PDB file of C-alpha atoms (C1' of nucleotides) in Angstrom:
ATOM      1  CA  UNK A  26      58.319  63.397 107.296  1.00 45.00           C
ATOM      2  CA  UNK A  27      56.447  65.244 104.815  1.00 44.00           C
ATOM      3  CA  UNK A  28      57.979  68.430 104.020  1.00 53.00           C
ATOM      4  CA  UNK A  29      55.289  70.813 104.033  1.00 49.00           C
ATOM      5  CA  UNK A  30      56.973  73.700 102.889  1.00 56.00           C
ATOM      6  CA  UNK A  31      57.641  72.471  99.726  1.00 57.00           C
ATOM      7  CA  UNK A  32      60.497  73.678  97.108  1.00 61.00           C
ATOM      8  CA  UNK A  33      60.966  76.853  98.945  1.00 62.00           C
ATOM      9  CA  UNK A  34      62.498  74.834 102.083  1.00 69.00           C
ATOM     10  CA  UNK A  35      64.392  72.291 100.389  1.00 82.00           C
ATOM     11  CA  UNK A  36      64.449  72.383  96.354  1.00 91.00           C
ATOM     12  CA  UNK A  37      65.496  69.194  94.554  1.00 89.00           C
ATOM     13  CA  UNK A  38      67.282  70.836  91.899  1.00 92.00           C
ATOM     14  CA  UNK A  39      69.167  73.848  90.420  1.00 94.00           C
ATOM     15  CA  UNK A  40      66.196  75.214  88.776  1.00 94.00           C
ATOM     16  CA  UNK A  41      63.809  74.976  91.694  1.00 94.00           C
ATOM     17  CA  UNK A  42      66.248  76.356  94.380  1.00 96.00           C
ATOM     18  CA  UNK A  43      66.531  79.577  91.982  1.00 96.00           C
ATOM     19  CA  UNK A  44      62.732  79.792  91.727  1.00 95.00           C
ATOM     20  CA  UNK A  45      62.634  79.617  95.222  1.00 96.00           C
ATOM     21  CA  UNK A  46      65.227  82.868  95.942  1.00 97.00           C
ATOM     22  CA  UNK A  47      62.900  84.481  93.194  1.00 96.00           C
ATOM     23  CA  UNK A  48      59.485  83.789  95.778  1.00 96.00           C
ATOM     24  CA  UNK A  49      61.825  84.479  99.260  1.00 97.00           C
ATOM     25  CA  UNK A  50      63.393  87.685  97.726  1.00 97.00           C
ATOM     26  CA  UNK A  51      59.745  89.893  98.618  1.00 98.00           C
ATOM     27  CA  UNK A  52      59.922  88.711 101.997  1.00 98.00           C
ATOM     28  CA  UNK A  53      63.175  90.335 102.777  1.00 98.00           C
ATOM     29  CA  UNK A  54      62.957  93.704 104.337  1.00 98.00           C
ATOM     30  CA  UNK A  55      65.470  96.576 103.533  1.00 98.00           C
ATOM     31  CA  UNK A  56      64.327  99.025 106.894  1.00 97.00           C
ATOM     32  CA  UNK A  57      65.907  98.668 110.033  1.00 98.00           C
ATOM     33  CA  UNK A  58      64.639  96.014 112.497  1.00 97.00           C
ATOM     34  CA  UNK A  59      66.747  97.275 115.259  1.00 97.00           C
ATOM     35  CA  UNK A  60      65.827  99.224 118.232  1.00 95.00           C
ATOM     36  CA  UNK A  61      68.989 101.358 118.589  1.00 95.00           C
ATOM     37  CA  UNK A  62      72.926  99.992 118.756  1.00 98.00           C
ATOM     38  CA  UNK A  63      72.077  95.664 118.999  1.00 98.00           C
ATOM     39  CA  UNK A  64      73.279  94.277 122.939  1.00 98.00           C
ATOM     40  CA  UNK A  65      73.887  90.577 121.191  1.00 98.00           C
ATOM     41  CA  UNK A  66      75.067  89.557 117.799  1.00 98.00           C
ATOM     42  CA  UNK A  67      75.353  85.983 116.682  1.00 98.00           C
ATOM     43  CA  UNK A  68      77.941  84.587 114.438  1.00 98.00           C
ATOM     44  CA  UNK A  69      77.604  81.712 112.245  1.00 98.00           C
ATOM     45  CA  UNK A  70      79.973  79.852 110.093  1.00 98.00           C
ATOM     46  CA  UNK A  71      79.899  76.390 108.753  1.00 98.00           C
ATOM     47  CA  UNK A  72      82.743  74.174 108.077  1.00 97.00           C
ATOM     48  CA  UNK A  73      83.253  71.149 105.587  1.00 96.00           C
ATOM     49  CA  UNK A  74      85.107  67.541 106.044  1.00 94.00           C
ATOM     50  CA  UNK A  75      87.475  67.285 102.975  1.00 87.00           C
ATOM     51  CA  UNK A  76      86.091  64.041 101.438  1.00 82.00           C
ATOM     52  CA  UNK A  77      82.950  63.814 102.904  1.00 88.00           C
ATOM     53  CA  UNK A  78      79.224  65.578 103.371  1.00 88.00           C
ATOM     54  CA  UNK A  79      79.987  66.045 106.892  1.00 95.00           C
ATOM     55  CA  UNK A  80      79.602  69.779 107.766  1.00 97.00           C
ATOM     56  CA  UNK A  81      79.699  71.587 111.339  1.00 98.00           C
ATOM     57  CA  UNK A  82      77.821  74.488 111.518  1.00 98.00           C
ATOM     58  CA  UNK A  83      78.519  76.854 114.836  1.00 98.00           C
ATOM     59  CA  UNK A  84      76.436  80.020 116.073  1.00 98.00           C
ATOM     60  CA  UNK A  85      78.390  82.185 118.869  1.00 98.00           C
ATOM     61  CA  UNK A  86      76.395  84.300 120.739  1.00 98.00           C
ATOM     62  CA  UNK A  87      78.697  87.665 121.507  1.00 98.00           C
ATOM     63  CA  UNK A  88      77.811  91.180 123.270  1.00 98.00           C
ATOM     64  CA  UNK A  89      78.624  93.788 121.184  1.00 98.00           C
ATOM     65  CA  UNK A  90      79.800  96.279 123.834  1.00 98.00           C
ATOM     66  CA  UNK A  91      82.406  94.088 125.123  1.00 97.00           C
ATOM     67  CA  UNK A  92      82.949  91.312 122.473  1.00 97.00           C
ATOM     68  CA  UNK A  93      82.813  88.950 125.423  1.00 97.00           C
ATOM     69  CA  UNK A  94      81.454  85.642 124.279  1.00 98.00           C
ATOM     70  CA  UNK A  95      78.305  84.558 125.857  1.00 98.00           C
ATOM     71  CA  UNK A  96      77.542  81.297 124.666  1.00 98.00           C
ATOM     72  CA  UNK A  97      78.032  78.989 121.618  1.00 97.00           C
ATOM     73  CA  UNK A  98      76.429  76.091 119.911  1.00 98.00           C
ATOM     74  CA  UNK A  99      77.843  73.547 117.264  1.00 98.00           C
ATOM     75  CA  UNK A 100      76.282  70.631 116.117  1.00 98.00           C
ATOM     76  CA  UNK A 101      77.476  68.767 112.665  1.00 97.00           C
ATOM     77  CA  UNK A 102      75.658  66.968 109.676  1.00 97.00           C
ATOM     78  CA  UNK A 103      75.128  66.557 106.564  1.00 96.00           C
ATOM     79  CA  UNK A 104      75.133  68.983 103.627  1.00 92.00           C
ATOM     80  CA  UNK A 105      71.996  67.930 102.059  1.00 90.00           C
ATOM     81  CA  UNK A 106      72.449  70.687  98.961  1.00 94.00           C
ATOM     82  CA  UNK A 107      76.014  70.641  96.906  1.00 94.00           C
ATOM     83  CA  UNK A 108      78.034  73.919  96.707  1.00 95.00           C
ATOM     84  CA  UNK A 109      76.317  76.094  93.457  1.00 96.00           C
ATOM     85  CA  UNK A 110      77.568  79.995  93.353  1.00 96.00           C
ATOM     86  CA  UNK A 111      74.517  81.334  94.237  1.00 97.00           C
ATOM     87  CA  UNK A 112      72.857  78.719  96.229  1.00 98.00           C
ATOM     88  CA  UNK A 113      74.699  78.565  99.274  1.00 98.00           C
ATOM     89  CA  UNK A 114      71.658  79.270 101.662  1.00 98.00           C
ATOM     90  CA  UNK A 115      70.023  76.089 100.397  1.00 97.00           C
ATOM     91  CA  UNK A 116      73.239  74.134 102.006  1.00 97.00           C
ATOM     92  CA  UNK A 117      73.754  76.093 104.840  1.00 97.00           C
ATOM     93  CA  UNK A 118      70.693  77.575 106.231  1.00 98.00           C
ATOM     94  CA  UNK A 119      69.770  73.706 107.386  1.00 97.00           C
ATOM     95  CA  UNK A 120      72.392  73.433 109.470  1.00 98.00           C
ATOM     96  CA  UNK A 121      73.103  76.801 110.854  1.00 98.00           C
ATOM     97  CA  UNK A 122      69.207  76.843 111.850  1.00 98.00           C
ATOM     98  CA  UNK A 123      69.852  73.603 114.276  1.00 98.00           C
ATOM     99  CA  UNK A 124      73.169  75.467 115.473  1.00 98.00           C
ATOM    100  CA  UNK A 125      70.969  78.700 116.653  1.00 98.00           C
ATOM    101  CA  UNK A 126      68.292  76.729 118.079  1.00 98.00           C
ATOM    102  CA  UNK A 127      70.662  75.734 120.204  1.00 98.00           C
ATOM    103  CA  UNK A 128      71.454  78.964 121.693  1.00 98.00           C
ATOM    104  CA  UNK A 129      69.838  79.592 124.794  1.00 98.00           C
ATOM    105  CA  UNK A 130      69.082  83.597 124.315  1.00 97.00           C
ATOM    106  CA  UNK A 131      67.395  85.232 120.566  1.00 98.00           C
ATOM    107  CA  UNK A 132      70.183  87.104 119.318  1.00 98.00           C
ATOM    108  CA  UNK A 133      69.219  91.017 118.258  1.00 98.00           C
ATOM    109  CA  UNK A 134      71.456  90.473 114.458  1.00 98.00           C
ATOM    110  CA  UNK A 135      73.157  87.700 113.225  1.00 98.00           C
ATOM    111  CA  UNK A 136      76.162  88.132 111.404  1.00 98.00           C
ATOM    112  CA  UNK A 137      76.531  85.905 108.594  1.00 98.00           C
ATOM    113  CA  UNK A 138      80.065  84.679 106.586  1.00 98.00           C
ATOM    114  CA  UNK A 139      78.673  85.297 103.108  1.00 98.00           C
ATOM    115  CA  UNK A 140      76.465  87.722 101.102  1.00 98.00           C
ATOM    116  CA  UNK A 141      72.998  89.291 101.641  1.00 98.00           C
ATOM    117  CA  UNK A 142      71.369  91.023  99.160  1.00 98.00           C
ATOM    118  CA  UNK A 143      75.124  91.491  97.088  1.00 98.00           C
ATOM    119  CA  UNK A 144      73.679  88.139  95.413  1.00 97.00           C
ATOM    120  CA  UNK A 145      72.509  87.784  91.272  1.00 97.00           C
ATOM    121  CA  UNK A 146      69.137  87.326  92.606  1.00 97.00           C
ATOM    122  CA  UNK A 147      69.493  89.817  95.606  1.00 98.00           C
ATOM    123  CA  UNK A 148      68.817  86.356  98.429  1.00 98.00           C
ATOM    124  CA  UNK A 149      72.138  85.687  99.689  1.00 98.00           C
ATOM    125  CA  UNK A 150      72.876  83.227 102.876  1.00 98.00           C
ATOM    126  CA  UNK A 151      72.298  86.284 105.146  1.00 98.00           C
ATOM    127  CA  UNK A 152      68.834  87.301 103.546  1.00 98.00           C
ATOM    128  CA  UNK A 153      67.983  83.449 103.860  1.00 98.00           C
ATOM    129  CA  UNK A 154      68.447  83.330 107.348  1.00 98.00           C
ATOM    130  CA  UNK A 155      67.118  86.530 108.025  1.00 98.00           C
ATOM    131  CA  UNK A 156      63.504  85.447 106.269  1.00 98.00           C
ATOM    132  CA  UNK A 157      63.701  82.421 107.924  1.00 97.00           C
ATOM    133  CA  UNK A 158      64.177  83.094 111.172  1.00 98.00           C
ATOM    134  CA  UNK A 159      62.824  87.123 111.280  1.00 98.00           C
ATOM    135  CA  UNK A 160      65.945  88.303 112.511  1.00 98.00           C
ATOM    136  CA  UNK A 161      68.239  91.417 111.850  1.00 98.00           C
ATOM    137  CA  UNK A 162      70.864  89.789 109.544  1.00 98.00           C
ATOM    138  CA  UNK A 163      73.574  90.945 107.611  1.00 98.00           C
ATOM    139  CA  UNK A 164      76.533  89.167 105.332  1.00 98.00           C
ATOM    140  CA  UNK A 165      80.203  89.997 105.310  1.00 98.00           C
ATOM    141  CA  UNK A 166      82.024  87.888 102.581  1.00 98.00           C
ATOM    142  CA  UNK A 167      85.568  88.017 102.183  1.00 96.00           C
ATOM    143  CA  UNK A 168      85.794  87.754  98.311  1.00 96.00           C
ATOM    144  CA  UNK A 169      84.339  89.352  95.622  1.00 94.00           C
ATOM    145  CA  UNK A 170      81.452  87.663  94.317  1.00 95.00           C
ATOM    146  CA  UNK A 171      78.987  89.234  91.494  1.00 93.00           C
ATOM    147  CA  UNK A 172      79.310  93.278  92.274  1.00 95.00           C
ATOM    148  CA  UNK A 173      81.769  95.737  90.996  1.00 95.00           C
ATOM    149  CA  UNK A 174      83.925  97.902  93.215  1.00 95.00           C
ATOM    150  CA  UNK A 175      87.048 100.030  93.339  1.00 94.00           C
ATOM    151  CA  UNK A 176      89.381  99.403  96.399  1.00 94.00           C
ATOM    152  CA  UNK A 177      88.733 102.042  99.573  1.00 95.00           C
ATOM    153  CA  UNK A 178      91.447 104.076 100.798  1.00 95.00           C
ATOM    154  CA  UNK A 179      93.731 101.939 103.403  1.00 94.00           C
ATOM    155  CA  UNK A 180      92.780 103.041 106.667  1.00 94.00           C
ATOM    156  CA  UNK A 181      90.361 101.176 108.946  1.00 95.00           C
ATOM    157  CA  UNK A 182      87.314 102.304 108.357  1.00 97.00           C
ATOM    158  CA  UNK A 183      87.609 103.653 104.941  1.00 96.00           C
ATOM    159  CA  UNK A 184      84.912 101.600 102.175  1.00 97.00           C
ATOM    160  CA  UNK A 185      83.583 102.138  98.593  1.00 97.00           C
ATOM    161  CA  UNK A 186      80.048 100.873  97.002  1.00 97.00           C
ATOM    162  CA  UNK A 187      79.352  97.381  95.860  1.00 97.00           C
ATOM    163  CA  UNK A 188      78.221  98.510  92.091  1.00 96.00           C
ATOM    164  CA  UNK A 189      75.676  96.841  89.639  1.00 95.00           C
ATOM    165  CA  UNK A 190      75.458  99.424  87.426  1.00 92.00           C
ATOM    166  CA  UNK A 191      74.201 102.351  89.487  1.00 92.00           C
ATOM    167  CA  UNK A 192      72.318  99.881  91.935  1.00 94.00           C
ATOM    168  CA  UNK A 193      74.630 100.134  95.337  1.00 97.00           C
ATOM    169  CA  UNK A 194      74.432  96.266  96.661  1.00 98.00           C
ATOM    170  CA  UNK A 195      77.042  96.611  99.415  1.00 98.00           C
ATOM    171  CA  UNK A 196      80.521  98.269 100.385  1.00 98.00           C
ATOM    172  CA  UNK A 197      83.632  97.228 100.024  1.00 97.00           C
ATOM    173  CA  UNK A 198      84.601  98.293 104.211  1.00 97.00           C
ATOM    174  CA  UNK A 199      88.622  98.462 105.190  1.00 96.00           C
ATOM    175  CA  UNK A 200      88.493  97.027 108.652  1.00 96.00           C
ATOM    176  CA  UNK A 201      92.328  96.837 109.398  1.00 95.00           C
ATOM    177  CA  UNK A 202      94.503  99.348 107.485  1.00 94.00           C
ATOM    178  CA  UNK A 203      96.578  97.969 104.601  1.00 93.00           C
ATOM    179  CA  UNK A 204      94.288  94.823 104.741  1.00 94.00           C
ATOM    180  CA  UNK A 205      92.599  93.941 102.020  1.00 94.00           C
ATOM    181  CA  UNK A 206      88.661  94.635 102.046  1.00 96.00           C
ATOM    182  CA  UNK A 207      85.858  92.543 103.256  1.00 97.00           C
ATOM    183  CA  UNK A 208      82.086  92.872 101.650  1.00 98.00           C
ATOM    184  CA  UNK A 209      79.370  94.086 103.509  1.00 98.00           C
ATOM    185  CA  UNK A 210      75.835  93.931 102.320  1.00 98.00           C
ATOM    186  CA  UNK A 211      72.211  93.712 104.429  1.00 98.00           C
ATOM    187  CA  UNK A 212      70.068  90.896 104.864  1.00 98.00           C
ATOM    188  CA  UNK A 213      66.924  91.304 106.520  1.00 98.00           C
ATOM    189  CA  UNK A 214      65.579  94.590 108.642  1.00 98.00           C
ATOM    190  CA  UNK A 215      69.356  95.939 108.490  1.00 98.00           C
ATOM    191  CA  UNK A 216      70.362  99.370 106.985  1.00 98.00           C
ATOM    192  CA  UNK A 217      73.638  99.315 105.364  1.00 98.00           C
ATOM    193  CA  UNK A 218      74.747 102.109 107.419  1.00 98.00           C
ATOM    194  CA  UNK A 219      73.906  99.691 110.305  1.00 98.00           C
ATOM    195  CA  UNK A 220      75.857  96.475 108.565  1.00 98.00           C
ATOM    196  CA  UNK A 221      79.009  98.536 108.020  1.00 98.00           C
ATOM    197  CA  UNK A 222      79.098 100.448 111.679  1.00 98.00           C
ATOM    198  CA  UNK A 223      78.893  97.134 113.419  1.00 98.00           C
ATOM    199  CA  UNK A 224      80.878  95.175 110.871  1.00 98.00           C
ATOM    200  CA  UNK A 225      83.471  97.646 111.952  1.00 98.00           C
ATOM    201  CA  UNK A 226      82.668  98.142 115.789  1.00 98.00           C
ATOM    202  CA  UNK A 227      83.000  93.532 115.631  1.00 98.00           C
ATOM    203  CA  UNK A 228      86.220  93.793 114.306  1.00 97.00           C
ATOM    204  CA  UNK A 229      88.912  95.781 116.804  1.00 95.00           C
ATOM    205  CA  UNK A 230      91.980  93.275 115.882  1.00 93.00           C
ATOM    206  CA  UNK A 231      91.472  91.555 112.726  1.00 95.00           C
ATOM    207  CA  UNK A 232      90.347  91.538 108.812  1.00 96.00           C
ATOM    208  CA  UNK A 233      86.981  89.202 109.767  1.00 97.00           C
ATOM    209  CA  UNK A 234      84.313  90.322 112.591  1.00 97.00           C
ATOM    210  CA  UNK A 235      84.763  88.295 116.040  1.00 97.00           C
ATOM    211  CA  UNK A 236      81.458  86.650 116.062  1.00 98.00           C
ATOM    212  CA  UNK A 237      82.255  85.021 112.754  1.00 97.00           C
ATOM    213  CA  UNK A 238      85.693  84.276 113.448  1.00 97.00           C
ATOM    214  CA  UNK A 239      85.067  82.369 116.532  1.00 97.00           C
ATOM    215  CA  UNK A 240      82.238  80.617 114.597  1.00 97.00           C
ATOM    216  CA  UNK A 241      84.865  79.631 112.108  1.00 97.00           C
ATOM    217  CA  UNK A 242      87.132  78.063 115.186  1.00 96.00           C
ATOM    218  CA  UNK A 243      84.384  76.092 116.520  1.00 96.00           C
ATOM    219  CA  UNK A 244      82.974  74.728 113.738  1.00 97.00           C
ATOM    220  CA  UNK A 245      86.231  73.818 111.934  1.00 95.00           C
ATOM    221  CA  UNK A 246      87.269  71.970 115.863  1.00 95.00           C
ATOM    222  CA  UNK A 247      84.018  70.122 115.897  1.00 95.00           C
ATOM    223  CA  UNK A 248      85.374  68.390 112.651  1.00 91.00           C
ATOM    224  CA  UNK A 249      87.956  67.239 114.404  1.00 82.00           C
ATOM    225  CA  UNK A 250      88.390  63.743 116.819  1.00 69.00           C
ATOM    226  CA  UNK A 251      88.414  64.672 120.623  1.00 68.00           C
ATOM    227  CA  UNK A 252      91.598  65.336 121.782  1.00 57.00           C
ATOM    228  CA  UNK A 253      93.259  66.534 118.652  1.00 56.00           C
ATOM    229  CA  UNK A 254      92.418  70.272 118.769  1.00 50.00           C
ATOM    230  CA  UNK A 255      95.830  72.211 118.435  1.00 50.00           C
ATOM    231  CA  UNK A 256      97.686  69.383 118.643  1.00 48.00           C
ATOM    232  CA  UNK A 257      99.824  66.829 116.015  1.00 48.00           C
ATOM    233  CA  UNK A 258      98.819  63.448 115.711  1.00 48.00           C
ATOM    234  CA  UNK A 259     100.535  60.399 113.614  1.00 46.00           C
ATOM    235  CA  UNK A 260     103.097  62.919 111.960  1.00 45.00           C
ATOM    236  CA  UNK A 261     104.318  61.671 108.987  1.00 43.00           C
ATOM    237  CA  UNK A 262     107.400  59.525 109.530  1.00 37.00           C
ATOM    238  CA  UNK A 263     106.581  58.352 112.709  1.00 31.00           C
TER     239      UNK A 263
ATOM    240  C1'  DG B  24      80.497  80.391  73.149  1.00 63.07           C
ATOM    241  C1'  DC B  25      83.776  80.799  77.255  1.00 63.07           C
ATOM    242  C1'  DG B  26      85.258  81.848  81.769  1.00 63.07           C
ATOM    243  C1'  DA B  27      84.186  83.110  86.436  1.00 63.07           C
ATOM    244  C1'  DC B  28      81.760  81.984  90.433  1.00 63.07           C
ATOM    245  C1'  DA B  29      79.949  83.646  98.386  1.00 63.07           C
ATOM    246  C1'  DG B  30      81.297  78.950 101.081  1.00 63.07           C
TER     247       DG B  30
ATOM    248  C1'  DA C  13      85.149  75.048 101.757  1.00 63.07           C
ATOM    249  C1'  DT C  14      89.690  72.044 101.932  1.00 63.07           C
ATOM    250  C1'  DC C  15      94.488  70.403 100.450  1.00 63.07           C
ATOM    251  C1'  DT C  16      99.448  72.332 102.242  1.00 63.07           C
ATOM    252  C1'  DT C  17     105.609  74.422 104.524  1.00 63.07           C
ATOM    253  C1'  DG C  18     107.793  77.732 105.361  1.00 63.07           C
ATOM    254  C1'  DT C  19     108.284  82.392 106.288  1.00 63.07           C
ATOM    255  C1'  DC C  20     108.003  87.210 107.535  1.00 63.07           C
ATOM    256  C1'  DG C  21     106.382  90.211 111.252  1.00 63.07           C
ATOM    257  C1'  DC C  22     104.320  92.010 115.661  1.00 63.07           C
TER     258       DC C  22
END
DNA sequence: GCGACAG
DNA sequence: ATCTTGTCGC
């Protein structure tokens, strides 16, 4: 099929994926989208087969209040883009689009495992899929990628600025005491306030938010052959 | 020029 | 991202 869209939707190299993130970037919207504390949340991951393009991308649908899970949706593929710093929306957006169209009810933010605006060109995944879809979105990575930042106190909580210079691209939010740091920055109709309070509020027990955690199990099981979830098959030596 | 580099 | 064993701790 004819891809209408052109470059902007799926760039054949390097160079035009970059051009692309330079068009996207206006379309991204730094005010809150919101309307109040979000009921829903979606987290996505995707997850890659060791010697192959086969990916799994997952999207679990979570209420905020209660962190209950309300529904989920994996479906696998093919990475159609390699892995380039920089350009991970162009080989994950694909995939994690199918995943959410799979979810029965619009979610009010999605919560993505990667960087928003934290990103050389200021269009990380989570600004991707924001523009894309015209959803709340924000990123929470959980290394350092191109800002600068000194490490926040030690209790949950606690955060510093993402630096580039004196432009503030994220924070740097504690969210388990005497664990290290994950990185926060906005997406799409987000405020940063708004990315770190529910960044937080998502993650009662452990270093990563729950939406993106369970994404992470589901997608990473849907790699697997049925029947071999949790379980040890053909150990070596018999 | 060289290294580093979300997932 | 994924490859990998044990180990320390709640």
């Amino acid at each position: 099929m004819t891809d209408l869209l052109g470059p902007a939707v799926s760039p054949a190299t390097v160079a035009e994926a970059e051009a692309a993130q330079e068009e996207l970037r206006a379309r991204v919207e730094l005010v809150s989208g919101l309307r109040g504390w979000p009921v829903t949340v979606a987290g996505l991951d995707v997850s890659y087969e060791a010697g192959s393009s086969r990916v799994a991308a997952a999207a679990v649908l979570i209420d905020v209040a209660t962190l209950a899970t309300r529904e989920s949706a994996v479906v696998t593929g093919t990475a159609s883009f390699p892995y380039v710093p920089g350009l991970l929306g162009f080989r994950e957006v694909p995939i994690l689009l199918e995943a959410l169209a799979k979810l029965t009810d619009r979610p009010d933010v999605l919560v993505c495992d990667g960087y928003g605006i934290a990103h050389p060109r200021r269009f990380g995944l989570a600004c991707h899929l924001g523009v894309v879809t015209g959803l709340p979105s924000f990123g929470v990575a959980k290394t350092a990628f191109t800002a600068t930042f000194e490490a926040p106190e030690t209790e949950r909580g606690q955060w510093s600025p993402l630096l580039d210079g004196a432009e503030t691209l994220g924070r740097a939010v504690r969210t388990q005491s005497d664990v290290k740091p994950v990185f926060v920055s906005v997406g799409h109709r987000v405020t940063l306030d708004e990315a770190t309070d529910l960044t937080l509020a998502l993650s009662p027990h452990y270093r990563l938010p729950e939406p993106t955690r369970r994404a992470d199990a589901l997608s990473r099981a849907a790699l697997r052959p049925a029947g071999q979830d949790a379980r040890r098959v053909s150990p070596p030596g018999g």
